[in-house]
Short mmCIF file of C-alpha atoms and ligand atoms in Angstrom, two decimals:
data_model
loop_
_atom_site.label_atom_id
_atom_site.label_comp_id
_atom_site.label_asym_id
_atom_site.label_seq_id
_atom_site.Cartn_x
_atom_site.Cartn_y
_atom_site.Cartn_z
CA MET A 1 57.67 12.66 275.11
CA ARG A 2 55.62 12.57 272.01
CA GLY A 3 55.58 15.13 269.11
CA ALA A 4 52.53 16.19 270.40
CA ASP A 5 53.85 16.98 273.43
CA ARG A 6 56.41 19.49 272.63
CA VAL A 7 56.12 23.22 272.57
CA VAL A 8 56.32 25.20 269.35
CA VAL A 9 57.96 28.46 269.53
CA ILE A 10 57.90 30.78 266.71
CA GLY A 11 60.54 33.01 266.45
CA ALA A 12 64.03 33.08 267.48
CA GLY A 13 64.50 36.47 268.89
CA PRO A 14 65.73 37.23 272.41
CA VAL A 15 61.97 35.92 273.95
CA GLY A 16 61.71 32.93 271.95
CA LEU A 17 65.36 31.41 272.24
CA CYS A 18 65.11 32.19 275.96
CA LEU A 19 61.85 30.64 276.27
CA ALA A 20 63.05 27.36 274.05
CA LEU A 21 66.55 26.88 275.89
CA ALA A 22 64.67 27.37 279.50
CA LEU A 23 61.83 24.45 278.74
CA ALA A 24 64.75 22.19 276.84
CA GLN A 25 66.96 22.49 280.20
CA GLU A 26 64.16 20.84 281.87
CA ASP A 27 63.87 18.34 279.73
CA ILE A 28 60.42 19.88 277.52
CA ARG A 29 61.39 19.17 273.79
CA VAL A 30 60.54 22.12 271.60
CA CYS A 31 60.32 22.97 267.86
CA LEU A 32 61.71 26.64 267.47
CA ILE A 33 60.61 27.90 264.17
CA GLU A 34 62.81 30.92 262.58
CA THR A 35 62.33 32.94 259.23
CA LEU A 36 66.30 34.29 259.27
CA GLY A 37 68.66 31.32 258.19
CA ASP A 38 72.26 30.77 258.74
CA GLY A 39 73.18 33.10 255.68
CA ASN A 40 71.15 36.04 257.18
CA PHE A 41 70.33 35.80 260.62
CA LEU A 42 73.55 38.23 262.24
CA ASP A 43 72.10 40.99 259.45
CA GLN A 44 69.37 42.51 261.45
CA ILE A 45 69.03 46.03 262.17
CA PRO A 46 70.17 47.27 265.67
CA ARG A 47 67.76 47.78 268.42
CA ALA A 48 67.82 46.57 272.33
CA GLY A 49 71.08 46.60 274.05
CA THR A 50 70.62 47.49 277.91
CA ASN A 51 70.04 44.72 280.27
CA HIS A 52 68.73 45.01 283.41
CA PRO A 53 69.90 43.08 286.42
CA ALA A 54 66.85 40.85 286.96
CA THR A 55 67.48 40.03 283.07
CA LEU A 56 71.00 39.00 283.76
CA GLU A 57 69.62 36.61 286.29
CA MET A 58 67.54 35.15 284.03
CA PHE A 59 70.45 34.64 281.27
CA ASP A 60 72.54 33.37 284.08
CA ARG A 61 70.12 30.52 284.81
CA ILE A 62 70.44 29.29 281.36
CA GLY A 63 73.87 29.68 281.27
CA LEU A 64 73.49 32.57 278.71
CA TYR A 65 75.09 35.31 280.77
CA ARG A 66 78.85 33.92 280.61
CA ARG A 67 78.58 34.35 277.02
CA ILE A 68 77.31 37.26 276.62
CA GLU A 69 79.49 39.29 279.48
CA PRO A 70 82.25 38.97 277.29
CA ARG A 71 80.73 40.89 274.61
CA GLY A 72 79.28 43.63 276.69
CA ILE A 73 80.15 46.74 278.99
CA ILE A 74 79.38 46.39 282.66
CA ALA A 75 77.55 50.03 283.47
CA PRO A 76 76.58 50.12 287.08
CA VAL A 77 75.80 53.89 286.68
CA PHE A 78 73.36 55.81 284.33
CA HIS A 79 72.69 59.30 283.71
CA TYR A 80 69.91 62.19 283.31
CA TRP A 81 71.37 65.00 281.45
CA ASP A 82 69.83 68.90 280.61
CA ARG A 83 70.83 69.38 277.19
CA SER A 84 69.10 73.17 277.40
CA GLU A 85 71.38 73.67 280.44
CA HIS A 86 74.34 71.39 279.50
CA ALA A 87 73.89 70.13 282.82
CA LEU A 88 74.11 66.32 284.28
CA VAL A 89 70.76 66.50 286.31
CA ALA A 90 71.58 63.47 288.04
CA ALA A 91 73.28 60.13 288.11
CA PHE A 92 72.18 56.93 289.45
CA ASP A 93 74.02 53.95 290.68
CA HIS A 94 73.26 50.50 290.44
CA ALA A 95 75.20 49.79 293.79
CA HIS A 96 71.81 51.02 295.88
CA LEU A 97 70.60 47.49 294.71
CA LYS A 98 73.41 45.46 296.19
CA ASN A 99 71.10 43.57 298.54
CA ASP A 100 68.39 43.02 295.77
CA THR A 101 70.57 41.38 292.70
CA ARG A 102 73.43 39.39 292.27
CA PHE A 103 73.97 41.81 289.28
CA PRO A 104 73.95 45.63 290.71
CA TYR A 105 74.90 46.73 287.07
CA VAL A 106 73.30 46.70 283.69
CA LEU A 107 75.32 45.21 280.36
CA GLN A 108 75.28 47.08 277.46
CA CYS A 109 75.18 44.33 275.08
CA GLU A 110 73.20 44.40 271.77
CA ARG A 111 70.37 41.95 270.94
CA ILE A 112 72.29 40.69 268.18
CA LYS A 113 74.86 39.21 270.13
CA ILE A 114 72.10 38.05 272.80
CA VAL A 115 70.60 35.99 269.86
CA GLU A 116 73.81 34.98 268.30
CA GLU A 117 74.87 33.29 271.39
CA ALA A 118 71.74 32.03 272.46
CA LEU A 119 71.31 30.49 268.82
CA LYS A 120 74.29 28.61 269.25
CA MET A 121 73.13 27.07 272.38
CA ALA A 122 69.66 26.45 271.07
CA LYS A 123 71.71 24.42 268.00
CA ALA A 124 73.57 22.25 270.44
CA HIS A 125 70.58 21.45 272.54
CA PRO A 126 69.46 18.08 271.92
CA ASP A 127 65.85 18.74 272.57
CA ILE A 128 65.49 21.83 270.34
CA ASP A 129 64.15 21.27 267.00
CA LEU A 130 65.83 24.24 265.35
CA ARG A 131 64.17 25.40 261.95
CA LEU A 132 66.03 28.18 260.57
CA ALA A 133 64.80 29.53 257.23
CA THR A 134 61.46 28.10 257.63
CA THR A 135 58.35 30.70 258.09
CA PHE A 136 55.44 30.31 259.99
CA THR A 137 52.51 31.22 258.23
CA SER A 138 49.00 30.35 260.16
CA PHE A 139 47.97 27.53 262.93
CA GLU A 140 44.77 25.78 264.02
CA GLN A 141 44.28 24.33 267.54
CA SER A 142 41.86 21.54 268.57
CA ALA A 143 41.37 20.49 272.76
CA ASP A 144 44.56 18.62 272.74
CA THR A 145 46.99 19.82 270.16
CA VAL A 146 48.04 22.99 267.82
CA ILE A 147 49.46 22.45 264.53
CA ALA A 148 51.89 25.01 263.14
CA ARG A 149 51.99 25.50 259.21
CA VAL A 150 55.13 26.51 258.06
CA VAL A 151 57.01 26.90 254.52
CA ASN A 152 60.79 25.16 254.87
CA PRO A 153 63.73 26.39 253.56
CA ALA A 154 62.80 24.12 250.16
CA GLY A 155 59.52 26.24 249.72
CA GLU A 156 57.49 23.55 250.74
CA SER A 157 54.62 23.80 252.78
CA GLU A 158 54.60 21.62 256.40
CA ALA A 159 52.57 21.20 259.58
CA ILE A 160 54.20 21.11 262.64
CA GLU A 161 52.19 19.43 265.80
CA GLY A 162 52.85 20.63 269.42
CA ARG A 163 50.74 20.93 272.77
CA TYR A 164 51.16 24.59 272.85
CA ILE A 165 52.13 27.40 270.43
CA VAL A 166 53.66 30.73 271.71
CA SER A 167 54.68 33.46 269.57
CA GLY A 168 57.82 35.17 270.12
CA GLU A 169 57.28 36.67 266.54
CA GLY A 170 57.80 40.16 267.43
CA ALA A 171 55.48 42.79 266.87
CA ARG A 172 53.46 41.64 263.89
CA SER A 173 52.79 38.35 265.50
CA ILE A 174 50.74 36.60 263.27
CA VAL A 175 49.57 34.35 266.01
CA ARG A 176 47.82 37.39 267.54
CA LYS A 177 46.24 38.36 263.93
CA ASP A 178 44.70 35.08 263.11
CA LEU A 179 43.35 35.34 267.02
CA ASP A 180 41.68 38.83 266.11
CA ILE A 181 43.14 39.96 269.46
CA GLU A 182 42.70 43.61 269.80
CA PHE A 183 46.89 45.41 269.92
CA GLU A 184 45.44 48.16 272.43
CA GLY A 185 47.34 51.53 272.53
CA PHE A 186 48.96 54.18 270.34
CA THR A 187 51.67 54.90 268.17
CA TYR A 188 53.87 58.31 268.27
CA ALA A 189 53.32 60.18 265.15
CA ASP A 190 57.30 61.31 265.33
CA ARG A 191 60.12 58.34 264.34
CA THR A 192 63.22 58.10 266.14
CA LEU A 193 66.47 58.10 264.47
CA ASN A 194 68.96 56.28 265.85
CA ILE A 195 72.60 57.04 264.96
CA GLU A 196 75.67 54.71 265.63
CA VAL A 197 78.91 56.52 265.79
CA ALA A 198 82.47 55.46 266.91
CA TYR A 199 83.31 58.38 269.19
CA ASP A 200 84.03 58.27 272.56
CA PHE A 201 81.86 60.52 274.50
CA ARG A 202 83.10 59.65 277.93
CA LYS A 203 85.46 62.37 277.15
CA HIS A 204 83.04 64.70 277.93
CA GLY A 205 81.32 63.25 281.35
CA TYR A 206 78.97 60.97 280.07
CA ALA A 207 78.23 57.76 281.14
CA GLU A 208 77.99 54.49 279.42
CA ARG A 209 74.08 55.25 279.37
CA ASN A 210 72.19 58.63 279.17
CA TYR A 211 68.81 60.11 279.02
CA ILE A 212 69.22 63.47 277.79
CA SER A 213 66.07 65.93 278.04
CA ASP A 214 65.67 68.82 275.81
CA PRO A 215 62.73 70.95 274.67
CA VAL A 216 63.81 70.56 271.17
CA GLU A 217 65.80 67.81 270.70
CA TRP A 218 65.46 64.90 273.40
CA SER A 219 68.23 62.25 272.89
CA ASN A 220 69.48 58.70 274.45
CA LEU A 221 73.25 58.09 274.27
CA PHE A 222 74.21 54.58 275.04
CA HIS A 223 77.79 52.86 274.73
CA TRP A 224 78.27 49.35 273.25
CA LYS A 225 81.63 47.26 273.09
CA GLY A 226 83.60 46.91 269.75
CA PRO A 227 85.85 46.58 267.91
CA PRO A 228 85.25 49.64 267.15
CA ASP A 229 83.55 50.78 270.10
CA ARG A 230 80.30 52.37 268.92
CA TRP A 231 77.54 54.74 270.59
CA ARG A 232 74.02 54.90 269.67
CA VAL A 233 72.25 58.39 269.80
CA HIS A 234 68.68 58.60 269.66
CA PHE A 235 67.22 61.87 268.21
CA PRO A 236 63.20 62.58 267.55
CA THR A 237 62.16 63.49 264.03
CA LYS A 238 59.14 65.47 262.65
CA PRO A 239 56.23 63.35 261.28
CA GLU A 240 56.72 65.35 257.86
CA GLU A 241 60.36 64.41 257.57
CA GLU A 242 61.28 62.34 254.50
CA PRO A 243 63.52 59.08 255.66
CA GLU A 244 66.17 59.45 252.94
CA VAL A 245 66.55 63.28 253.82
CA LEU A 246 67.03 62.57 257.85
CA GLN A 247 69.30 59.83 257.06
CA ARG A 248 71.83 61.68 254.24
CA PRO A 249 75.37 61.80 255.48
CA GLU A 250 75.48 65.44 255.58
CA ALA A 251 72.19 65.60 257.87
CA LEU A 252 72.82 62.88 260.13
CA GLN A 253 76.51 64.92 260.74
CA ALA A 254 74.53 67.92 261.18
CA ARG A 255 72.39 66.40 264.07
CA LEU A 256 75.80 64.90 265.93
CA GLN A 257 77.52 68.26 265.77
CA GLY A 258 74.21 69.95 266.89
CA PHE A 259 74.18 67.62 269.79
CA LEU A 260 78.02 68.27 270.67
CA PRO A 261 79.97 70.37 268.20
CA LYS A 262 83.71 68.79 267.65
CA PRO A 263 86.48 69.84 265.00
CA GLY A 264 86.27 67.31 261.80
CA ASP A 265 83.25 65.11 260.64
CA TYR A 266 81.74 62.20 262.98
CA ASP A 267 82.86 58.59 262.33
CA ILE A 268 79.17 56.99 261.68
CA CYS A 269 78.79 53.36 261.46
CA GLY A 270 75.13 53.08 260.71
CA SER A 271 71.72 54.74 261.17
CA ASN A 272 68.17 53.81 260.95
CA LEU A 273 64.53 54.97 261.50
CA TYR A 274 62.30 53.57 263.41
CA THR A 275 58.52 53.84 264.57
CA VAL A 276 57.08 53.61 268.18
CA HIS A 277 53.97 52.09 269.13
CA GLN A 278 52.75 51.79 273.06
CA ARG A 279 50.36 48.75 272.64
CA VAL A 280 49.57 45.64 274.73
CA ALA A 281 47.20 42.83 273.39
CA LYS A 282 44.19 41.97 275.18
CA LYS A 283 44.65 39.25 275.68
CA PHE A 284 48.10 37.19 276.13
CA ARG A 285 46.03 33.73 275.72
CA VAL A 286 43.62 32.11 273.64
CA GLY A 287 43.63 28.21 274.76
CA ARG A 288 46.92 26.87 273.72
CA ALA A 289 48.35 29.61 271.64
CA ILE A 290 50.05 32.25 273.89
CA LEU A 291 51.79 35.61 272.93
CA ALA A 292 54.97 36.53 274.88
CA GLY A 293 57.39 39.56 274.16
CA ASP A 294 56.92 42.18 271.55
CA ALA A 295 53.82 39.92 270.11
CA ALA A 296 52.08 40.77 273.32
CA HIS A 297 53.51 44.30 274.22
CA VAL A 298 55.47 46.80 272.56
CA ASN A 299 56.81 50.09 273.95
CA SER A 300 59.22 53.09 273.28
CA PRO A 301 63.10 52.16 273.97
CA ILE A 302 63.52 54.70 276.24
CA GLY A 303 64.33 53.40 279.85
CA ALA A 304 65.38 49.82 277.64
CA MET A 305 62.14 47.55 279.02
CA GLY A 306 60.91 45.70 275.53
CA MET A 307 63.35 43.01 275.28
CA ASN A 308 63.67 43.17 279.09
CA SER A 309 60.46 42.67 280.08
CA GLY A 310 59.62 40.11 276.86
CA VAL A 311 62.40 37.77 278.23
CA HIS A 312 60.78 37.88 281.69
CA ASP A 313 57.28 36.95 280.06
CA ALA A 314 59.38 34.08 278.73
CA PHE A 315 60.86 32.53 281.72
CA ASN A 316 57.37 33.33 283.13
CA LEU A 317 55.79 31.15 280.92
CA ALA A 318 58.67 28.54 281.11
CA ASP A 319 58.13 27.72 284.47
CA LYS A 320 54.45 27.63 283.85
CA LEU A 321 54.56 25.13 280.90
CA VAL A 322 57.17 23.08 282.50
CA ARG A 323 54.81 22.32 285.38
CA ILE A 324 51.92 21.63 283.09
CA LEU A 325 53.57 19.62 280.66
CA ARG A 326 54.83 17.48 283.76
CA GLY A 327 51.40 17.22 285.15
CA GLU A 328 52.04 19.17 288.11
CA ALA A 329 49.89 22.27 287.48
CA GLU A 330 46.54 22.63 285.77
CA GLU A 331 46.73 24.58 282.75
CA GLY A 332 44.61 27.42 284.17
CA GLU A 333 48.40 28.33 284.91
CA LEU A 334 48.55 30.04 282.07
CA ASP A 335 45.60 32.52 282.93
CA ARG A 336 47.96 33.36 285.60
CA TYR A 337 50.88 34.12 282.99
CA GLU A 338 48.65 36.42 281.43
CA ARG A 339 47.29 38.09 284.78
CA GLN A 340 50.64 38.76 285.80
CA ARG A 341 52.30 39.62 282.72
CA ARG A 342 49.77 41.84 281.47
CA HIS A 343 49.58 43.60 284.54
CA VAL A 344 53.40 44.34 283.95
CA ALA A 345 52.98 45.61 280.52
CA ILE A 346 50.29 47.97 281.47
CA THR A 347 51.22 48.79 284.71
CA HIS A 348 55.10 49.00 284.80
CA THR A 349 56.49 49.19 281.02
CA GLN A 350 53.69 51.29 279.37
CA ALA A 351 53.45 53.43 282.35
CA GLN A 352 57.21 53.85 282.44
CA THR A 353 58.05 54.21 279.25
CA ILE A 354 55.07 56.80 278.41
CA ARG A 355 56.33 58.87 281.29
CA ASN A 356 60.05 58.70 280.14
CA LYS A 357 59.53 59.91 277.06
CA ARG A 358 57.48 62.92 278.52
CA LEU A 359 59.91 63.82 280.84
CA LEU A 360 62.92 63.56 278.17
CA ALA A 361 60.38 66.07 275.75
CA GLU A 362 58.72 68.35 278.40
CA GLN A 363 58.42 71.87 276.93
CA ASP A 364 57.12 73.85 280.01
CA PRO A 365 60.37 75.30 281.76
CA ALA A 366 58.27 75.29 285.16
CA ILE A 367 57.69 71.55 284.87
CA ARG A 368 61.30 70.91 283.74
CA LYS A 369 62.89 72.38 286.43
CA ARG A 370 60.85 70.29 288.99
CA ASN A 371 61.51 67.35 286.96
CA ASN A 372 64.98 67.95 287.48
CA GLU A 373 64.68 68.70 291.00
CA GLU A 374 63.04 65.61 291.37
CA LEU A 375 65.41 63.79 289.78
CA ARG A 376 68.33 65.12 291.72
CA ARG A 377 66.84 64.57 295.12
CA THR A 378 65.92 61.15 294.13
CA ALA A 379 69.81 60.06 293.19
CA GLU A 380 71.14 61.68 296.06
CA ASP A 381 68.91 59.64 298.89
CA PRO A 382 69.67 56.62 299.21
CA LYS A 383 66.36 55.30 299.93
CA LEU A 384 64.67 56.90 297.16
CA ALA A 385 67.22 56.22 294.64
CA ARG A 386 67.04 52.35 295.79
CA ASP A 387 63.09 52.65 295.02
CA PHE A 388 63.59 54.73 292.06
CA LEU A 389 66.18 51.85 290.75
CA LEU A 390 64.07 48.86 291.79
CA ARG A 391 61.57 49.96 289.34
CA SER A 392 63.37 51.06 286.30
CA SER A 393 65.28 47.85 286.42
CA LEU A 394 61.96 46.12 286.62
CA ILE A 395 62.57 44.05 289.89
CA ALA A 396 59.59 45.96 291.39
CA SER A 397 57.77 44.95 288.32
CA LEU A 398 58.57 41.08 289.23
CA ARG A 399 58.07 41.18 293.15
CA GLU A 400 54.44 42.76 292.19
CA ALA A 401 53.70 40.32 289.79
CA GLU A 402 54.66 37.19 291.97
CA GLU A 403 51.56 38.48 294.41
CA ILE A 404 49.19 38.03 291.87
CA ALA A 405 47.35 35.06 291.93
C1 LIG B 1 65.44 50.55 268.13
C2 LIG B 1 65.38 49.89 268.96
C3 LIG B 1 66.10 50.13 270.38
C4 LIG B 1 65.49 49.35 271.46
N1 LIG B 1 66.29 49.38 272.48
C5 LIG B 1 65.78 48.55 273.67
C6 LIG B 1 66.54 48.27 274.70
O1 LIG B 1 67.17 49.29 274.82
N2 LIG B 1 66.17 47.69 275.96
C7 LIG B 1 64.61 46.85 275.72
O2 LIG B 1 64.45 45.88 276.76
N3 LIG B 1 64.03 46.78 274.16
C8 LIG B 1 64.73 47.57 273.35
N4 LIG B 1 63.97 47.25 272.42
C9 LIG B 1 62.69 46.58 271.97
C10 LIG B 1 63.35 45.40 271.62
O3 LIG B 1 64.48 45.45 270.41
C11 LIG B 1 62.44 44.37 271.63
O4 LIG B 1 61.49 44.27 272.53
C12 LIG B 1 62.58 42.84 271.37
O5 LIG B 1 63.67 42.42 270.80
C13 LIG B 1 61.45 41.80 271.38
O6 LIG B 1 62.23 41.01 271.49
P1 LIG B 1 61.04 39.57 270.59
O7 LIG B 1 61.93 38.13 270.69
O8 LIG B 1 59.65 39.22 271.25
O9 LIG B 1 60.82 39.87 269.27
P2 LIG B 1 61.86 40.35 268.20
O10 LIG B 1 63.08 40.83 268.44
O11 LIG B 1 61.25 41.10 267.18
O12 LIG B 1 62.06 38.60 267.31
C14 LIG B 1 61.27 38.06 266.68
C15 LIG B 1 61.86 36.79 265.91
O13 LIG B 1 60.62 36.23 265.12
C16 LIG B 1 61.23 36.04 263.76
N5 LIG B 1 59.67 36.18 263.07
C17 LIG B 1 58.94 36.87 262.92
N6 LIG B 1 58.18 36.59 262.07
C18 LIG B 1 58.36 35.45 261.69
C19 LIG B 1 57.19 34.25 261.23
N7 LIG B 1 56.67 34.46 260.57
N8 LIG B 1 58.09 33.09 260.88
C20 LIG B 1 59.25 32.69 261.87
N9 LIG B 1 60.08 33.66 262.22
C21 LIG B 1 59.50 34.80 262.38
C22 LIG B 1 62.13 37.22 263.08
O14 LIG B 1 62.92 37.06 262.32
C23 LIG B 1 62.67 37.36 264.72
O15 LIG B 1 63.79 36.73 264.55
C24 LIG B 1 64.11 48.40 270.78
C25 LIG B 1 63.57 48.42 270.13
C26 LIG B 1 64.03 49.15 268.96
C27 LIG B 1 63.09 49.34 267.65
#
C-alpha cells in the first residue's frame, strides 16, 4: 500500500491503539501519533478501568486480552448499596450472560495497563508507524487524501499523509474543533473526587465493583490489582469547593472515615478531581476525518461506559475501513459508522450514565425506596437480571447497532 493509502490515527489512548492494531492485523498500514513519549507515557492520571464482556471479546480478537487478564481482577458480580440504610440493595451476577458472551464477567484492569500492553504490541507491529512524543496540530483534506501536521520530537513541523484521519485524541479533539463540529450536551457543575486507597473493602461485604447511593454523598468503589492492591473511591464535591482544600491529606482521610470509619489512618495512594461532561459530537465524520472514543462522546464514569463504548467505536470503524481500503465497500460505509455509533452514544451511553448518576444521588426518600425495590426485584428475577446486564454491559447496544442499516 502506498503512503497515501494508510490511516493516520491521532492518539495512543485505548481507542487509537485498538483501532491501529485492528487495522494493522488486517494488513492496513497505520501512522499512530501520540504526544506522550516513552519517558512520560505511563505518567497519566488514573481513569477508566472496568472492562465489560463485549469489550473483552474485542481485546481478545487483537490478542490484547491475554496480556491484560493477568494484570486485572475478574469480577463476575457487582453491587448496588444504599449508604443511608447501610444496606446491600442488589447483587448482579454476570453468570446470567453465560449464553451471551465468552466472558461472563468484567475485568477490573486500569486504562494505563491496557494502553501500556497495547503500546508494546503496536511497537512490535511492522504495519504501525508509531510516532511517540509527536504532537498533532492541524490537518487538511482533499478528495483523495488527508495531510496531518505534527510537531516531531526534534520540534520540527512535519506533514503526514494518509487516506483517512481518525481522531482518537480524547475529549479535547483538535480534529473535532477544526471541523467546527458542535459537542452537544452539558457539563455537571460538581466535580468528582477520586481517592485511591490501599485497604481491602471486601472485609465489609463489598464486591470488586460497587455503586453506592446516598442523598448526601453517593460514591463508587472499585478494586484494582496491585501490588499493592488499591481501591478507588469516588465522591461528589460542591462546585464552590477549592481543589487544593478538597485534596488536603486530612480532608481525604475525613472523607474515607465518613464513608467507612476505621481505627487509624487510611493508606492513601493518590487522589484527583475531575469534571464530568455528557456530550456527543453532532457529526462523527466529515469527509476523510472521523471521530472515535472521547473525541466523539464523553460521559460520566458511573457505569463504566466511556472507554468501553470508545473501544466499540474503534472496532466498528476498523471493520469498515478495512473493507473500504480493500475496495470491498463504498465510502458510504462510514456514514453507517456514524449512524450506528452516534445512536449508541445518545440512546445507550448518555441515557444510562445520566440515569445512573440520578439513581445514586436521588434525594427524595419515596423515589429512593422505589428505586431500591426495583433493583432488588430485577436482580432476583433471572430474566430481568439478564436484560439488565445486557444493557449495563453494552451487549444490547452492540446488538441494536447491528440492526441499523
Ligand atoms: C476518573 C475517570 C474514570 C473513568 N472510569 C471509566 C471506567 O471505569 N470505564 C470506562 O469505560 N470509562 C471510564 N472513563 C472514561 C475513559 O477514561 C475514557 O472514555 C477513555 O480513556 C477514552 O479513550 P480515548 O482513547 O478516546 O481517549 P484518551 O484515553 O483520552 O486518549 C487520548 C490520547 O490522545 C493523546 N493526544 C491528545 N491530544 C493529542 C495531540 N494533539 N497529538 C497527539 N496525541 C494526542 C493523549 O495523550 C492520549 O494518549 C473514566 C474517565 C475518568 C476521567
